[in-house]
Short mmCIF file of C-alpha atoms in Angstrom, two decimals:
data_model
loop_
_atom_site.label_atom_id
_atom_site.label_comp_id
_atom_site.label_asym_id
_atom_site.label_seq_id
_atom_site.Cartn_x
_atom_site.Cartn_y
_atom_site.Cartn_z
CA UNK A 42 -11.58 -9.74 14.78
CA UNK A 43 -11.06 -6.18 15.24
CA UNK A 44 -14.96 -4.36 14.70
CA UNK A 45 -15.16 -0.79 14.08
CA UNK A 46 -18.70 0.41 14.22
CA UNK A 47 -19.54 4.37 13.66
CA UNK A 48 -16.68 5.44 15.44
CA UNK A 49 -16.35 8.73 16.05
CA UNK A 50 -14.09 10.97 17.48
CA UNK A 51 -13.99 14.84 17.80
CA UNK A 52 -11.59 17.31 19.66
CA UNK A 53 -13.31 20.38 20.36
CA UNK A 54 -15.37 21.18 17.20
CA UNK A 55 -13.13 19.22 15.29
CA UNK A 56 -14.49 16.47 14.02
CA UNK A 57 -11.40 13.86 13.47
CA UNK A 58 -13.21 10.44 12.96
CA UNK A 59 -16.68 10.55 11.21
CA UNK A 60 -18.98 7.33 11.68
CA UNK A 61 -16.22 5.33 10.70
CA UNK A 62 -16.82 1.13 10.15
CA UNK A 63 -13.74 -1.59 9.50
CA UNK A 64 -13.60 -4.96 10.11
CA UNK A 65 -10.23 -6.70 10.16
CA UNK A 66 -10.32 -10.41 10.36
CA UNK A 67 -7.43 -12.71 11.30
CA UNK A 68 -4.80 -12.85 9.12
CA UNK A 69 -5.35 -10.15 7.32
CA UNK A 70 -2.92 -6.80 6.45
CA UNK A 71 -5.16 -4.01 6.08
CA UNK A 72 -2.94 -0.47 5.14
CA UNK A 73 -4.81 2.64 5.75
CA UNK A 74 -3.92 5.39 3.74
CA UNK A 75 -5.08 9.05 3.76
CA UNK A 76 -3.66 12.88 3.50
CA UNK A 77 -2.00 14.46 6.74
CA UNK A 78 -5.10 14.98 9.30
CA UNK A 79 -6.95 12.27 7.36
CA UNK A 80 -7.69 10.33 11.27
CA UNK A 81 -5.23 7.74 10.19
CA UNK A 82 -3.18 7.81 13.07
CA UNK A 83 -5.93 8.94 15.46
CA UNK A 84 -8.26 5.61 14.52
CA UNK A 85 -5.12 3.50 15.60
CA UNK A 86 -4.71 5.52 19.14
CA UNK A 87 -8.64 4.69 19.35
CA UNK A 88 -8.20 1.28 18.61
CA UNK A 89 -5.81 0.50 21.25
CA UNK A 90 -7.40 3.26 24.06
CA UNK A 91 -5.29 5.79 23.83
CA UNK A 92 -7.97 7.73 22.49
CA UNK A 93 -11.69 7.53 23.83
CA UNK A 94 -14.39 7.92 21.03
CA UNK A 95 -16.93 10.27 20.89
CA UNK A 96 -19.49 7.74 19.40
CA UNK A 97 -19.57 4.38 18.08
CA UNK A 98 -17.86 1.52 19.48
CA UNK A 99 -14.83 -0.99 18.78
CA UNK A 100 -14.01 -3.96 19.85
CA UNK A 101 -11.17 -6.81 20.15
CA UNK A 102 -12.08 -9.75 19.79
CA UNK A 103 -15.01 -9.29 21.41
CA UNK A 104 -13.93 -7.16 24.08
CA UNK A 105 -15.24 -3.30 24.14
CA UNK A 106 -12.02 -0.98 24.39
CA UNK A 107 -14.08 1.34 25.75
CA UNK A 108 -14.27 -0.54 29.05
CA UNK A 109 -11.23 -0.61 31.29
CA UNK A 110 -11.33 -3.97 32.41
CA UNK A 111 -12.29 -5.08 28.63
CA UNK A 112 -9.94 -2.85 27.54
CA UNK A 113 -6.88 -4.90 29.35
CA UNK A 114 -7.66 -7.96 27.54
CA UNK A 115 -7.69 -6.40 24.08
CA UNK A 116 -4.66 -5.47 24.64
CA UNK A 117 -3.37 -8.73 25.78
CA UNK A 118 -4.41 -9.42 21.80
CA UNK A 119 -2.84 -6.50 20.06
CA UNK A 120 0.55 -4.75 20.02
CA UNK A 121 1.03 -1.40 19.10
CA UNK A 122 4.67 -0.22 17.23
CA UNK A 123 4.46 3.76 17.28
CA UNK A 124 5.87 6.42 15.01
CA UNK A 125 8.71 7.49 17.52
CA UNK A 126 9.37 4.03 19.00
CA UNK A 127 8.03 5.02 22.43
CA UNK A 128 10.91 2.48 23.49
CA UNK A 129 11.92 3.32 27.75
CA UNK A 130 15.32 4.84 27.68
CA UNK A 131 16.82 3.95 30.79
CA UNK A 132 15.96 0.39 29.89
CA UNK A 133 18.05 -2.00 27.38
CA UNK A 134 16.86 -3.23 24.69
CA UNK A 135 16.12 -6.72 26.19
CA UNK A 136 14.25 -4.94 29.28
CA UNK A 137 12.12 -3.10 26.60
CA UNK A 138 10.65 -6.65 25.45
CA UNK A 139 10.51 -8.59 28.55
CA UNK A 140 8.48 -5.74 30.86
CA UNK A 141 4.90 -6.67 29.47
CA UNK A 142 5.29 -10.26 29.64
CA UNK A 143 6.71 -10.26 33.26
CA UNK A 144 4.84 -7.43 34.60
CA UNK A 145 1.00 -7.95 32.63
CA UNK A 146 1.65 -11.47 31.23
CA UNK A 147 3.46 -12.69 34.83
CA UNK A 148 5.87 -15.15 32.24
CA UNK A 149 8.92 -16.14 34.77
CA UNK A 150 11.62 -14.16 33.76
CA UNK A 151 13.75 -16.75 32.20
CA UNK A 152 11.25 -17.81 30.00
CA UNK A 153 10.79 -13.67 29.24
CA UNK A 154 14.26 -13.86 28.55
CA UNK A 155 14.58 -16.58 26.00
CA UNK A 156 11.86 -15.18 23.83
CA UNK A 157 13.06 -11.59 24.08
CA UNK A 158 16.60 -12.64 23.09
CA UNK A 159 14.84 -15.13 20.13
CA UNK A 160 13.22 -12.02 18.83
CA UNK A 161 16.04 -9.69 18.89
CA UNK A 162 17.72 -12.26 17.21
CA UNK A 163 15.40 -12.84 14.41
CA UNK A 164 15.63 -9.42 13.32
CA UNK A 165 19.42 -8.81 13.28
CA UNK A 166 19.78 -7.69 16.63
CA UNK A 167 21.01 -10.66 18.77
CA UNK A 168 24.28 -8.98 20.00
CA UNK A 169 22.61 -5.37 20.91
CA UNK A 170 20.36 -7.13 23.83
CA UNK A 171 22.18 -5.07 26.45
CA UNK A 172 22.19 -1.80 24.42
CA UNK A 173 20.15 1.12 25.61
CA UNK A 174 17.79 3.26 22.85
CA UNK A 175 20.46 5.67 22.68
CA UNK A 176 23.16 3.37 22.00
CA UNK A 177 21.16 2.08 18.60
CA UNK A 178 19.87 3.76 15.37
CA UNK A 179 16.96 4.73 14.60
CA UNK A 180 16.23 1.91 12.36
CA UNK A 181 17.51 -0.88 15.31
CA UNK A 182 15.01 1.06 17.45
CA UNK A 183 12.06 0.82 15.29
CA UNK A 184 12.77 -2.92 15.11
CA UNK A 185 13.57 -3.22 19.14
CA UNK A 186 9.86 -1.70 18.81
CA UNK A 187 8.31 -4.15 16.50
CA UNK A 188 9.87 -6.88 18.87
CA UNK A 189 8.42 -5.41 22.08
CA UNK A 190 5.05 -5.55 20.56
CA UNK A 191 5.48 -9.15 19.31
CA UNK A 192 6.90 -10.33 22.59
CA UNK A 193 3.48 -10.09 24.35
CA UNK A 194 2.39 -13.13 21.08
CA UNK A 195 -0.23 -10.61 19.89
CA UNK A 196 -3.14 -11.67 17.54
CA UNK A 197 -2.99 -8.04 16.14
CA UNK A 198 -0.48 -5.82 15.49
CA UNK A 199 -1.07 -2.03 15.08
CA UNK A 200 1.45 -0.44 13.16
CA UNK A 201 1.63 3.69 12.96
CA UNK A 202 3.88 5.28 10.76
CA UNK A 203 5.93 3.23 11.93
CA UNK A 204 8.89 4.36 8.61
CA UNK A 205 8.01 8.07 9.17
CA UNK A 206 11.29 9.31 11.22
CA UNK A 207 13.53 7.03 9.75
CA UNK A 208 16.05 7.25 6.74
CA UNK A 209 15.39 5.87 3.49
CA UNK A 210 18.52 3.06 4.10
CA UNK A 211 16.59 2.81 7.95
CA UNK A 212 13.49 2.52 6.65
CA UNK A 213 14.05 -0.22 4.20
CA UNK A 214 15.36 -2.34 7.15
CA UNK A 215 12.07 -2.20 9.13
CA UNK A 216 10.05 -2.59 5.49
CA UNK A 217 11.74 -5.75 5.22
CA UNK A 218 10.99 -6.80 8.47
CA UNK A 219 7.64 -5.72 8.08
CA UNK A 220 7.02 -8.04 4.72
CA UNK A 221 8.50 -11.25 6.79
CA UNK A 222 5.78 -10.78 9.56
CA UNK A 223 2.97 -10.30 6.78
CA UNK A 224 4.64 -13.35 4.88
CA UNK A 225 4.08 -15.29 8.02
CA UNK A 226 0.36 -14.83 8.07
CA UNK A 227 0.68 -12.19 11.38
CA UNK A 228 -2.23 -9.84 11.67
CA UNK A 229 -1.46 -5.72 10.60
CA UNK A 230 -3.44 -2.53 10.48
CA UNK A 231 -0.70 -0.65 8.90
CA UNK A 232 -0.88 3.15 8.73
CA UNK A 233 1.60 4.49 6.26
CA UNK A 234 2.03 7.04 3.72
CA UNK A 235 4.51 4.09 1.91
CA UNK A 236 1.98 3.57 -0.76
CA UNK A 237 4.00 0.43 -3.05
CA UNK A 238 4.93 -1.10 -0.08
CA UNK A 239 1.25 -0.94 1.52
CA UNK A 240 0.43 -2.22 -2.45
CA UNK A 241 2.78 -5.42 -2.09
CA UNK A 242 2.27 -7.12 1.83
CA UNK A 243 -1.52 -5.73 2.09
CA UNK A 244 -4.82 -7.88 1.24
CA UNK A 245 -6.87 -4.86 1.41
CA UNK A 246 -6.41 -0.96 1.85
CA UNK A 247 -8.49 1.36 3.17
CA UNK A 248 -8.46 5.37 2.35
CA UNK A 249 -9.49 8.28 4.74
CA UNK A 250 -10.14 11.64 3.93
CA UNK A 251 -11.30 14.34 6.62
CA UNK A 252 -11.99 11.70 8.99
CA UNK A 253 -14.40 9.27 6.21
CA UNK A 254 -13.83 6.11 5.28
CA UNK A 255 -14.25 6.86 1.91
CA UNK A 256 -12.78 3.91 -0.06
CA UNK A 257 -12.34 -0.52 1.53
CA UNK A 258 -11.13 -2.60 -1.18
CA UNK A 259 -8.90 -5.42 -1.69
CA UNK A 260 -5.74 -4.17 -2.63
CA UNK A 261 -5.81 -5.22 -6.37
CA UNK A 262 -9.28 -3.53 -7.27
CA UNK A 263 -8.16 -0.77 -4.69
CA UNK A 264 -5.39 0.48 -7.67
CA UNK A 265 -7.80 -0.78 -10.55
CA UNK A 266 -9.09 2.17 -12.69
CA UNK A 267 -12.54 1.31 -12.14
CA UNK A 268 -11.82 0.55 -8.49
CA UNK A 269 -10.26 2.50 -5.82
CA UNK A 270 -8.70 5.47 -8.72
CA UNK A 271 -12.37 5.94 -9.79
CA UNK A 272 -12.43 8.08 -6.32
CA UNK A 273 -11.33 11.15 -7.63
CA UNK A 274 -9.85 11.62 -4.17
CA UNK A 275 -7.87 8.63 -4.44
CA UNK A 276 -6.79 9.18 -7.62
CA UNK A 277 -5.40 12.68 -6.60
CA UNK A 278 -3.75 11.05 -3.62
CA UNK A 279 -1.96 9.05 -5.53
CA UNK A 280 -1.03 11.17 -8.54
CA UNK A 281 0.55 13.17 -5.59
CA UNK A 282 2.40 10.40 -4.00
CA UNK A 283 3.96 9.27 -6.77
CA UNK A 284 5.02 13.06 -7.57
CA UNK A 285 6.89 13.18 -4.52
#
């Protein structure tokens, strides 16, 4: 499991993440919601080390990200897909997948190879294997990124706005990539500010507000009056989503 316990995480006298605690267990899709400088996307950074807490502790799978050797092995167990793909440009797209499982993984490169190509090609993108980022759209590159984090076979997979720079035609391509994966039982902590897609593939969301965990509840009580909307903060959250 992925254990979040009081994490906290300030920069300067901000205080971004406040005592936060999560739990994701296997198999589940946990969306985290929130306003713009809710911690959403900073709790994610922490979770995979890109971000050092201030206080608290989280670990994968047993293994404390705060320690660099730990660290390693979690994330040999989760894959992170990022807002702005993060995808190397003078690579192709195949390169992009195989790098972590040749380089951290040590796969032999045919074997690399074959499972890079198998992924490209189970998300519509078997012919653009020798295409560089610049070469695709921004939609094929947000699902050369989901790839590249599945091609490491992680038990988690850490998703961060992942529909945020893309077009609305884009973005329902990686949505409906995004609902296969859940479909197939794969793990997701899925920041996102697409609130009735979070509402279909999630078991449970989570809400932030100025760095609180304010509101953990499966997804069905999470929009049931007396549930999640009895927040008045959640209820204002989504009165303004839906607005939009």
């Amino acid at each position: 499991m992925i254990k979040i316990e009081s994490a906290k995480k300030t920069f300067g006298s901000l205080t971004v993440l406040d005592h936060i605690d999560l739990t994701v267990e296997p198999g589940e899709v946990v969306s985290i919601l929130g306003s713009s400088g809710s911690g959403k996307s900073t709790l994610i950074r922490c979770i995979n080390g890109l971000e050092k807490l201030n206080g608290g502790a989280i670990s994968v799978d047993g293994f404390d990200v705060s320690r660099p050797k730990e660290l390693a092995e979690a994330r040999k167990r989760s894959g992170t897909v990022f807002q702005l793909f993060n995808l190397y440009p003078h690579m192709t797209a195949l390169q992009n997948l195989t790098l972590a499982p040749i380089e951290v993984l040590k796969r032999p490169k045919a074997q690399a190879e074959a499972e890079a190509r198998a992924l490209l090609e189970s998300v519509g993108l078997g012919d653009r294997a020798d295409f560089y980022p610049a070469q695709l759209s921004g939609g094929q590159r947000q699902r050369v990124g989901i790839c590249r984090a599945l091609a490491v076979n992680p038990r988690y997979l850490l998703l961060d706005e992942v529909t945020s720079a893309l077009d609305p035609e884009m973005t329902a391509e990686v949505l409906r990539i995004l609902a296969k994966l859940a479909e197939e039982g794969t793990t997701m902590v899925f920041v996102t500010h697409e609130v009735e897609f979070a509402r279909t593939i999630s078991s449970r969301i989570v809400f932030l507000d100025k760095g609180r965990l304010v509101v953990d509840l499966p997804t069905e009580r999470f929009f049931a009056a007396d549930g999640g909307m009895a927040n008045p903060r959640v209820a204002q959250f989504l009165s303004n989503m839906r607005k939009d």
